[in-house]
mmCIF file of C-alpha atoms in Angstrom:
data_model
loop_
_atom_site.group_PDB
_atom_site.id
_atom_site.type_symbol
_atom_site.label_atom_id
_atom_site.label_comp_id
_atom_site.label_asym_id
_atom_site.label_seq_id
_atom_site.Cartn_x
_atom_site.Cartn_y
_atom_site.Cartn_z
ATOM 1 C CA MET A 1320 -57.538 -11.016 9.455
ATOM 2 C CA LYS A 1321 -58.659 -7.654 8.109
ATOM 3 C CA LEU A 1322 -55.976 -5.925 10.136
ATOM 4 C CA SER A 1323 -53.390 -8.329 8.758
ATOM 5 C CA LYS A 1324 -54.445 -7.603 5.183
ATOM 6 C CA PHE A 1325 -54.328 -3.889 5.906
ATOM 7 C CA LYS A 1326 -50.807 -4.228 7.280
ATOM 8 C CA GLN A 1327 -49.721 -6.202 4.243
ATOM 9 C CA SER A 1328 -51.102 -3.604 1.838
ATOM 10 C CA GLU A 1329 -49.465 -0.867 3.898
ATOM 11 C CA ASN A 1330 -46.110 -2.664 3.703
ATOM 12 C CA ILE A 1331 -46.473 -3.132 -0.055
ATOM 13 C CA LEU A 1332 -47.247 0.566 -0.461
ATOM 14 C CA PHE A 1333 -44.229 1.415 1.684
ATOM 15 C CA ILE A 1334 -41.991 -0.755 -0.514
ATOM 16 C CA LEU A 1335 -43.396 0.802 -3.688
ATOM 17 C CA PHE A 1336 -42.565 4.279 -2.408
ATOM 18 C CA LEU A 1337 -39.025 3.147 -1.572
ATOM 19 C CA LEU A 1338 -38.338 1.514 -4.936
ATOM 20 C CA PRO A 1339 -37.558 4.748 -6.883
ATOM 21 C CA ALA A 1340 -35.036 5.831 -4.253
ATOM 22 C CA PHE A 1341 -33.562 2.331 -4.149
ATOM 23 C CA PHE A 1342 -33.111 2.182 -7.927
ATOM 24 C CA PHE A 1343 -31.616 5.669 -7.923
ATOM 25 C CA ILE A 1344 -29.054 4.636 -5.294
ATOM 26 C CA VAL A 1345 -28.200 1.484 -7.245
ATOM 27 C CA ILE A 1346 -27.800 3.379 -10.521
ATOM 28 C CA ALA A 1347 -26.038 6.437 -9.099
ATOM 29 C CA GLN A 1348 -23.805 4.701 -6.552
ATOM 30 C CA PHE A 1349 -23.308 0.973 -6.935
ATOM 31 C CA TYR A 1350 -23.150 0.740 -10.711
ATOM 32 C CA PRO A 1351 -20.324 3.329 -11.091
ATOM 33 C CA LEU A 1352 -18.540 1.706 -8.155
ATOM 34 C CA LEU A 1353 -18.665 -1.761 -9.683
ATOM 35 C CA TYR A 1354 -17.848 -0.454 -13.156
ATOM 36 C CA SER A 1355 -14.774 1.394 -11.879
ATOM 37 C CA PHE A 1356 -13.668 -1.835 -10.204
ATOM 38 C CA TYR A 1357 -14.072 -3.662 -13.513
ATOM 39 C CA ILE A 1358 -12.151 -1.139 -15.631
ATOM 40 C CA SER A 1359 -9.318 -1.075 -13.092
ATOM 41 C CA PHE A 1360 -8.423 -4.531 -14.451
ATOM 42 C CA THR A 1361 -8.579 -3.475 -18.097
ATOM 43 C CA LYS A 1362 -6.660 -1.545 -20.724
ATOM 44 C CA TRP A 1363 -8.899 1.134 -22.147
ATOM 45 C CA SER A 1364 -8.516 4.671 -23.450
ATOM 46 C CA LEU A 1365 -11.063 7.417 -23.983
ATOM 47 C CA ILE A 1366 -8.891 8.888 -26.736
ATOM 48 C CA LYS A 1367 -7.993 5.862 -28.896
ATOM 49 C CA TRP A 1368 -11.338 4.057 -28.516
ATOM 50 C CA LYS A 1369 -9.915 0.558 -28.743
ATOM 51 C CA PRO A 1370 -11.815 -2.494 -27.462
ATOM 52 C CA ILE A 1371 -11.521 -3.081 -23.717
ATOM 53 C CA ALA A 1372 -8.913 -5.728 -22.897
ATOM 54 C CA LEU A 1373 -8.402 -7.404 -19.526
ATOM 55 C CA VAL A 1374 -4.874 -6.908 -18.173
ATOM 56 C CA GLY A 1375 -5.179 -8.306 -14.652
ATOM 57 C CA LEU A 1376 -3.336 -6.421 -11.911
ATOM 58 C CA SER A 1377 -1.040 -4.451 -14.221
ATOM 59 C CA ASN A 1378 -2.860 -1.152 -13.534
ATOM 60 C CA TYR A 1379 -2.468 -1.639 -9.789
ATOM 61 C CA GLN A 1380 1.193 -2.487 -10.272
ATOM 62 C CA ARG A 1381 1.655 0.624 -12.403
ATOM 63 C CA VAL A 1382 -0.010 2.802 -9.769
ATOM 64 C CA LEU A 1383 2.031 1.406 -6.879
ATOM 65 C CA GLN A 1384 5.270 1.901 -8.831
ATOM 66 C CA ASP A 1385 4.402 5.470 -9.832
ATOM 67 C CA SER A 1386 6.503 8.017 -7.933
ATOM 68 C CA LEU A 1387 3.839 10.721 -8.428
ATOM 69 C CA PHE A 1388 1.214 8.493 -6.796
ATOM 70 C CA LYS A 1389 3.530 7.807 -3.854
ATOM 71 C CA HIS A 1390 4.276 11.515 -3.491
ATOM 72 C CA ALA A 1391 0.585 12.453 -3.652
ATOM 73 C CA PHE A 1392 -0.288 9.783 -1.092
ATOM 74 C CA LYS A 1393 2.464 11.067 1.189
ATOM 75 C CA ILE A 1394 1.181 14.650 0.884
ATOM 76 C CA SER A 1395 -2.345 13.488 1.761
ATOM 77 C CA LEU A 1396 -1.122 11.538 4.792
ATOM 78 C CA ILE A 1397 0.879 14.508 6.079
ATOM 79 C CA PHE A 1398 -2.113 16.773 5.487
ATOM 80 C CA ALA A 1399 -4.488 14.450 7.363
ATOM 81 C CA CYS A 1400 -2.025 13.773 10.191
ATOM 82 C CA ILE A 1401 -1.695 17.520 10.830
ATOM 83 C CA THR A 1402 -5.259 18.750 10.341
ATOM 84 C CA THR A 1403 -7.003 15.949 12.259
ATOM 85 C CA PRO A 1404 -5.282 16.370 15.665
ATOM 86 C CA VAL A 1405 -5.268 20.179 15.395
ATOM 87 C CA GLU A 1406 -9.000 20.260 14.637
ATOM 88 C CA LEU A 1407 -9.600 17.732 17.411
ATOM 89 C CA VAL A 1408 -7.735 19.721 20.074
ATOM 90 C CA ILE A 1409 -9.086 23.147 19.096
ATOM 91 C CA GLY A 1410 -12.589 21.728 18.692
ATOM 92 C CA PHE A 1411 -12.488 20.172 22.161
ATOM 93 C CA LEU A 1412 -11.132 23.325 23.808
ATOM 94 C CA LEU A 1413 -13.841 25.439 22.188
ATOM 95 C CA ALA A 1414 -16.528 22.928 23.158
ATOM 96 C CA TYR A 1415 -15.236 22.754 26.723
ATOM 97 C CA MET A 1416 -15.467 26.529 27.037
ATOM 98 C CA ILE A 1417 -18.918 27.023 25.500
ATOM 99 C CA THR A 1418 -20.872 23.938 26.610
ATOM 100 C CA GLY A 1419 -23.847 25.027 28.664
ATOM 101 C CA GLU A 1420 -27.295 26.575 28.529
ATOM 102 C CA ARG A 1421 -26.268 30.218 28.780
ATOM 103 C CA LYS A 1422 -27.487 32.386 25.936
ATOM 104 C CA ILE A 1423 -23.976 33.652 25.167
ATOM 105 C CA TYR A 1424 -22.788 30.058 24.746
ATOM 106 C CA LYS A 1425 -25.581 29.307 22.277
ATOM 107 C CA ILE A 1426 -24.835 32.455 20.263
ATOM 108 C CA THR A 1427 -21.102 31.659 20.240
ATOM 109 C CA ARG A 1428 -21.742 28.103 19.045
ATOM 110 C CA THR A 1429 -23.940 29.387 16.231
ATOM 111 C CA ILE A 1430 -21.270 31.848 15.074
ATOM 112 C CA LEU A 1431 -18.431 29.318 15.264
ATOM 113 C CA VAL A 1432 -20.352 26.758 13.211
ATOM 114 C CA ILE A 1433 -20.715 29.122 10.217
ATOM 115 C CA PRO A 1434 -17.484 28.044 8.386
ATOM 116 C CA MET A 1435 -18.725 24.448 8.277
ATOM 117 C CA THR A 1436 -21.994 25.495 6.625
ATOM 118 C CA ILE A 1437 -20.258 27.127 3.650
ATOM 119 C CA ALA A 1438 -19.670 24.980 0.573
ATOM 120 C CA PRO A 1439 -16.003 23.844 0.401
ATOM 121 C CA VAL A 1440 -15.629 25.277 -3.117
ATOM 122 C CA ALA A 1441 -16.812 28.656 -1.836
ATOM 123 C CA VAL A 1442 -14.444 28.387 1.138
ATOM 124 C CA GLY A 1443 -11.512 27.763 -1.197
ATOM 125 C CA THR A 1444 -12.480 30.689 -3.416
ATOM 126 C CA ILE A 1445 -12.838 33.052 -0.444
ATOM 127 C CA TRP A 1446 -9.457 32.071 0.976
ATOM 128 C CA ARG A 1447 -7.786 32.335 -2.431
ATOM 129 C CA MET A 1448 -8.882 35.975 -2.537
ATOM 130 C CA LEU A 1449 -7.836 36.571 1.076
ATOM 131 C CA LEU A 1450 -4.391 35.076 0.392
ATOM 132 C CA ASN A 1451 -3.839 36.954 -2.859
ATOM 133 C CA THR A 1452 -0.330 38.418 -2.797
ATOM 134 C CA ARG A 1453 -1.191 41.873 -4.127
ATOM 135 C CA ALA A 1454 -4.861 42.434 -3.360
ATOM 136 C CA GLY A 1455 -5.494 39.998 -0.506
ATOM 137 C CA LEU A 1456 -6.804 41.199 2.840
ATOM 138 C CA ILE A 1457 -4.270 39.188 4.856
ATOM 139 C CA ASN A 1458 -1.203 40.738 3.219
ATOM 140 C CA TYR A 1459 -2.875 44.155 3.415
ATOM 141 C CA LEU A 1460 -3.290 43.817 7.189
ATOM 142 C CA LEU A 1461 0.269 42.509 7.565
ATOM 143 C CA GLN A 1462 1.555 45.473 5.593
ATOM 144 C CA LYS A 1463 -0.286 47.824 7.944
ATOM 145 C CA ILE A 1464 1.787 46.542 10.873
ATOM 146 C CA GLY A 1465 5.044 46.663 8.915
ATOM 147 C CA ILE A 1466 5.275 43.036 7.781
ATOM 148 C CA ASN A 1467 5.739 42.075 4.153
ATOM 149 C CA GLY A 1468 3.373 39.210 3.536
ATOM 150 C CA PRO A 1469 4.690 36.183 1.606
ATOM 151 C CA ASN A 1470 3.361 34.798 -1.652
ATOM 152 C CA TRP A 1471 1.024 32.462 0.189
ATOM 153 C CA LEU A 1472 -0.016 30.284 -2.726
ATOM 154 C CA ALA A 1473 3.075 30.706 -4.902
ATOM 155 C CA THR A 1474 5.775 28.967 -2.844
ATOM 156 C CA PRO A 1475 5.667 25.287 -1.777
ATOM 157 C CA SER A 1476 6.003 25.747 1.996
ATOM 158 C CA THR A 1477 3.500 28.584 2.356
ATOM 159 C CA ALA A 1478 1.055 26.982 -0.094
ATOM 160 C CA PHE A 1479 0.896 23.783 1.960
ATOM 161 C CA PHE A 1480 0.611 25.792 5.176
ATOM 162 C CA SER A 1481 -2.216 27.814 3.617
ATOM 163 C CA ILE A 1482 -4.346 24.800 2.728
ATOM 164 C CA LEU A 1483 -3.807 23.457 6.242
ATOM 165 C CA ILE A 1484 -5.173 26.700 7.680
ATOM 166 C CA VAL A 1485 -8.151 26.665 5.316
ATOM 167 C CA ASP A 1486 -9.104 23.096 6.236
ATOM 168 C CA ILE A 1487 -8.647 23.706 9.966
ATOM 169 C CA TRP A 1488 -10.735 26.896 9.772
ATOM 170 C CA GLU A 1489 -13.539 25.137 7.930
ATOM 171 C CA TRP A 1490 -13.763 21.840 9.814
ATOM 172 C CA THR A 1491 -12.799 22.599 13.414
ATOM 173 C CA PRO A 1492 -16.481 23.494 14.032
ATOM 174 C CA PHE A 1493 -17.386 19.891 13.143
ATOM 175 C CA ALA A 1494 -15.266 18.553 16.005
ATOM 176 C CA MET A 1495 -16.521 21.322 18.277
ATOM 177 C CA ILE A 1496 -20.224 20.628 17.725
ATOM 178 C CA ILE A 1497 -19.785 16.865 18.263
ATOM 179 C CA PHE A 1498 -17.833 17.497 21.453
ATOM 180 C CA VAL A 1499 -20.530 19.898 22.667
ATOM 181 C CA ALA A 1500 -23.124 17.149 22.224
ATOM 182 C CA ALA A 1501 -20.868 14.599 23.954
ATOM 183 C CA LEU A 1502 -20.113 16.892 26.901
ATOM 184 C CA SER A 1503 -23.785 17.806 27.276
ATOM 185 C CA SER A 1504 -24.715 14.117 27.505
ATOM 186 C CA ILE A 1505 -22.514 13.481 30.573
ATOM 187 C CA PRO A 1506 -24.677 13.366 33.740
ATOM 188 C CA VAL A 1507 -24.117 16.423 35.927
ATOM 189 C CA ASP A 1508 -24.309 14.197 39.022
ATOM 190 C CA LEU A 1509 -20.898 12.747 38.174
ATOM 191 C CA PHE A 1510 -19.293 16.190 38.298
ATOM 192 C CA SER A 1511 -21.135 17.097 41.506
ATOM 193 C CA ALA A 1512 -20.037 13.880 43.225
ATOM 194 C CA ALA A 1513 -16.431 14.417 42.122
ATOM 195 C CA GLN A 1514 -16.440 17.989 43.445
ATOM 196 C CA ILE A 1515 -17.841 16.812 46.791
ATOM 197 C CA ASP A 1516 -15.007 14.268 46.980
ATOM 198 C CA GLY A 1517 -12.538 17.119 46.496
ATOM 199 C CA ALA A 1518 -11.553 16.520 42.876
ATOM 200 C CA SER A 1519 -10.015 19.485 41.086
ATOM 201 C CA ARG A 1520 -11.211 20.713 37.707
ATOM 202 C CA TRP A 1521 -8.210 19.074 36.038
ATOM 203 C CA GLN A 1522 -8.889 15.740 37.787
ATOM 204 C CA ILE A 1523 -12.537 15.849 36.696
ATOM 205 C CA LEU A 1524 -11.431 16.501 33.134
ATOM 206 C CA ARG A 1525 -8.804 13.760 33.166
ATOM 207 C CA TYR A 1526 -10.622 10.986 35.027
ATOM 208 C CA ILE A 1527 -14.282 11.626 34.146
ATOM 209 C CA THR A 1528 -14.759 13.799 31.077
ATOM 210 C CA LEU A 1529 -12.044 12.493 28.750
ATOM 211 C CA PRO A 1530 -12.683 8.762 29.383
ATOM 212 C CA LEU A 1531 -16.437 9.191 28.852
ATOM 213 C CA ILE A 1532 -16.035 10.993 25.533
ATOM 214 C CA ALA A 1533 -13.191 8.758 24.287
ATOM 215 C CA PRO A 1534 -15.396 6.668 21.916
ATOM 216 C CA ILE A 1535 -16.842 9.843 20.384
ATOM 217 C CA THR A 1536 -13.319 11.234 20.035
ATOM 218 C CA VAL A 1537 -12.275 8.181 18.018
ATOM 219 C CA LEU A 1538 -15.284 8.633 15.723
ATOM 220 C CA ILE A 1539 -14.363 12.287 15.165
ATOM 221 C CA VAL A 1540 -10.834 11.181 14.272
ATOM 222 C CA LEU A 1541 -12.316 8.635 11.858
ATOM 223 C CA PHE A 1542 -14.528 11.153 10.061
ATOM 224 C CA ARG A 1543 -11.955 13.927 9.913
ATOM 225 C CA PHE A 1544 -8.964 11.752 8.986
ATOM 226 C CA ILE A 1545 -10.746 10.098 6.065
ATOM 227 C CA ASP A 1546 -12.291 13.391 4.967
ATOM 228 C CA SER A 1547 -8.843 15.027 5.063
ATOM 229 C CA ILE A 1548 -7.389 12.194 2.988
ATOM 230 C CA LEU A 1549 -10.154 12.738 0.420
ATOM 231 C CA VAL A 1550 -9.906 16.545 0.311
ATOM 232 C CA ILE A 1551 -9.998 18.048 -3.173
ATOM 233 C CA ASP A 1552 -12.289 21.103 -3.120
ATOM 234 C CA ILE A 1553 -9.910 23.560 -1.494
ATOM 235 C CA ILE A 1554 -6.975 22.229 -3.518
ATOM 236 C CA TYR A 1555 -8.838 22.739 -6.782
ATOM 237 C CA THR A 1556 -9.916 26.286 -5.911
ATOM 238 C CA THR A 1557 -6.722 27.545 -4.257
ATOM 239 C CA THR A 1558 -3.480 25.965 -5.471
ATOM 240 C CA TYR A 1559 -4.559 23.485 -8.179
ATOM 241 C CA GLY A 1560 -1.974 21.078 -6.796
ATOM 242 C CA GLY A 1561 0.902 23.514 -7.060
ATOM 243 C CA PRO A 1562 3.285 25.141 -6.966
ATOM 244 C CA GLY A 1563 5.013 22.156 -8.492
ATOM 245 C CA PHE A 1564 3.579 19.131 -6.711
ATOM 246 C CA SER A 1565 3.675 20.577 -3.188
ATOM 247 C CA THR A 1566 -0.102 20.389 -2.673
ATOM 248 C CA ASN A 1567 -0.841 17.631 -5.168
ATOM 249 C CA VAL A 1568 -2.897 15.447 -2.828
ATOM 250 C CA ILE A 1569 -3.959 11.936 -3.811
ATOM 251 C CA THR A 1570 -7.532 12.824 -4.808
ATOM 252 C CA PHE A 1571 -6.349 15.665 -7.021
ATOM 253 C CA HIS A 1572 -3.737 13.375 -8.579
ATOM 254 C CA ILE A 1573 -6.477 10.856 -9.425
ATOM 255 C CA TYR A 1574 -8.699 13.640 -10.752
ATOM 256 C CA LYS A 1575 -5.978 14.862 -13.117
ATOM 257 C CA GLN A 1576 -5.176 11.363 -14.324
ATOM 258 C CA ALA A 1577 -8.840 10.715 -15.120
ATOM 259 C CA LEU A 1578 -10.098 14.027 -16.500
ATOM 260 C CA LYS A 1579 -6.965 15.822 -17.672
ATOM 261 C CA TYR A 1580 -4.854 12.995 -19.079
ATOM 262 C CA PHE A 1581 -7.811 10.607 -19.712
ATOM 263 C CA ASN A 1582 -5.915 7.795 -18.006
ATOM 264 C CA ILE A 1583 -9.142 6.188 -16.827
ATOM 265 C CA THR A 1584 -7.895 2.713 -15.910
ATOM 266 C CA TYR A 1585 -5.001 4.144 -13.882
ATOM 267 C CA ALA A 1586 -7.404 6.458 -12.041
ATOM 268 C CA ALA A 1587 -9.792 3.572 -11.334
ATOM 269 C CA ALA A 1588 -7.019 1.427 -9.860
ATOM 270 C CA ALA A 1589 -5.690 4.347 -7.795
ATOM 271 C CA SER A 1590 -9.210 5.076 -6.528
ATOM 272 C CA TRP A 1591 -9.662 1.506 -5.336
ATOM 273 C CA ILE A 1592 -6.294 1.507 -3.588
ATOM 274 C CA LEU A 1593 -7.328 4.703 -1.808
ATOM 275 C CA GLN A 1594 -10.736 3.242 -0.973
ATOM 276 C CA ILE A 1595 -9.214 0.085 0.511
ATOM 277 C CA PHE A 1596 -6.837 2.200 2.604
ATOM 278 C CA CYS A 1597 -9.727 4.311 3.944
ATOM 279 C CA LEU A 1598 -11.712 1.145 4.687
ATOM 280 C CA LEU A 1599 -8.831 -0.328 6.689
ATOM 281 C CA VAL A 1600 -8.451 2.915 8.653
ATOM 282 C CA ALA A 1601 -12.191 2.907 9.365
ATOM 283 C CA ILE A 1602 -12.132 -0.711 10.571
ATOM 284 C CA VAL A 1603 -9.204 -0.081 12.936
ATOM 285 C CA LEU A 1604 -10.719 3.094 14.404
ATOM 286 C CA LEU A 1605 -14.179 1.542 14.799
ATOM 287 C CA MET A 1606 -12.617 -1.395 16.653
ATOM 288 C CA CYS A 1607 -10.838 1.082 18.944
ATOM 289 C CA SER A 1608 -14.106 2.937 19.526
ATOM 290 C CA GLY A 1609 -15.888 -0.328 20.359
ATOM 291 C CA LYS A 1610 -13.223 -1.357 22.876
ATOM 292 C CA LEU A 1611 -13.346 2.069 24.547
ATOM 293 C CA GLN A 1612 -17.136 1.832 24.707
ATOM 294 C CA GLU A 1613 -16.887 -1.523 26.497
ATOM 295 C CA LYS A 1614 -14.603 -0.047 29.165
ATOM 296 C CA ILE A 1615 -17.071 2.696 30.103
#
């Protein structure tokens, strides 16, 4: 009985310690989320300060009919569809080459992970300086070998290419480090048995390694695809959505609508459309990961 009372008091104390964090999460996360959902169905302006009026789905209709929203969503999809597979392939190749207990592998992994540890805003600022047309290091090095470097951030095609490179440089280490963990978890006995049976390195990779890490691969795709869709840091610090609308991704479009044009209800509706899209992508990919896990 005494032990039971002690356990009860311990549980109560545990709950009391958790309450501040719980209330903080509710206030900082759920309340803004629910409030944004509410105002997405209203007509309200930060400038005119008129009473809030419910307008139903008109904000969502306005967003879906907006050509700028469609363009921004298209840019984000293209961005994510390029960066995700490139980061996945390069990350796997790097992981495949440096997985092991050798000291040189550990040092290499530590060095390659550095870009991921830098704040995205700092990454964007660094690359903006590197890509500077007149004083940037990249154009300086190109000039040294007789090549006139382009205006990286001043023309639509090169600006979009530049932000692709920045994102790939920063987040390929994420895929690499997850693949290293996945490859390290595969029992060595499987490889030894396959080699005894005469399997080549390519056959081991194709029929043992890739199938075993397939569920993890899907999860990497999930994290990187959604994160690429939601990218804003490097856009804000490098191109600011330009030139024109060539790098005006969906998150930056929503940001400008909310904080530059004070179109709060539009931004709220657009945010929820984006959130629902990301949720659907997550559900599909998690189902794929679950099915692959069952086959192993």
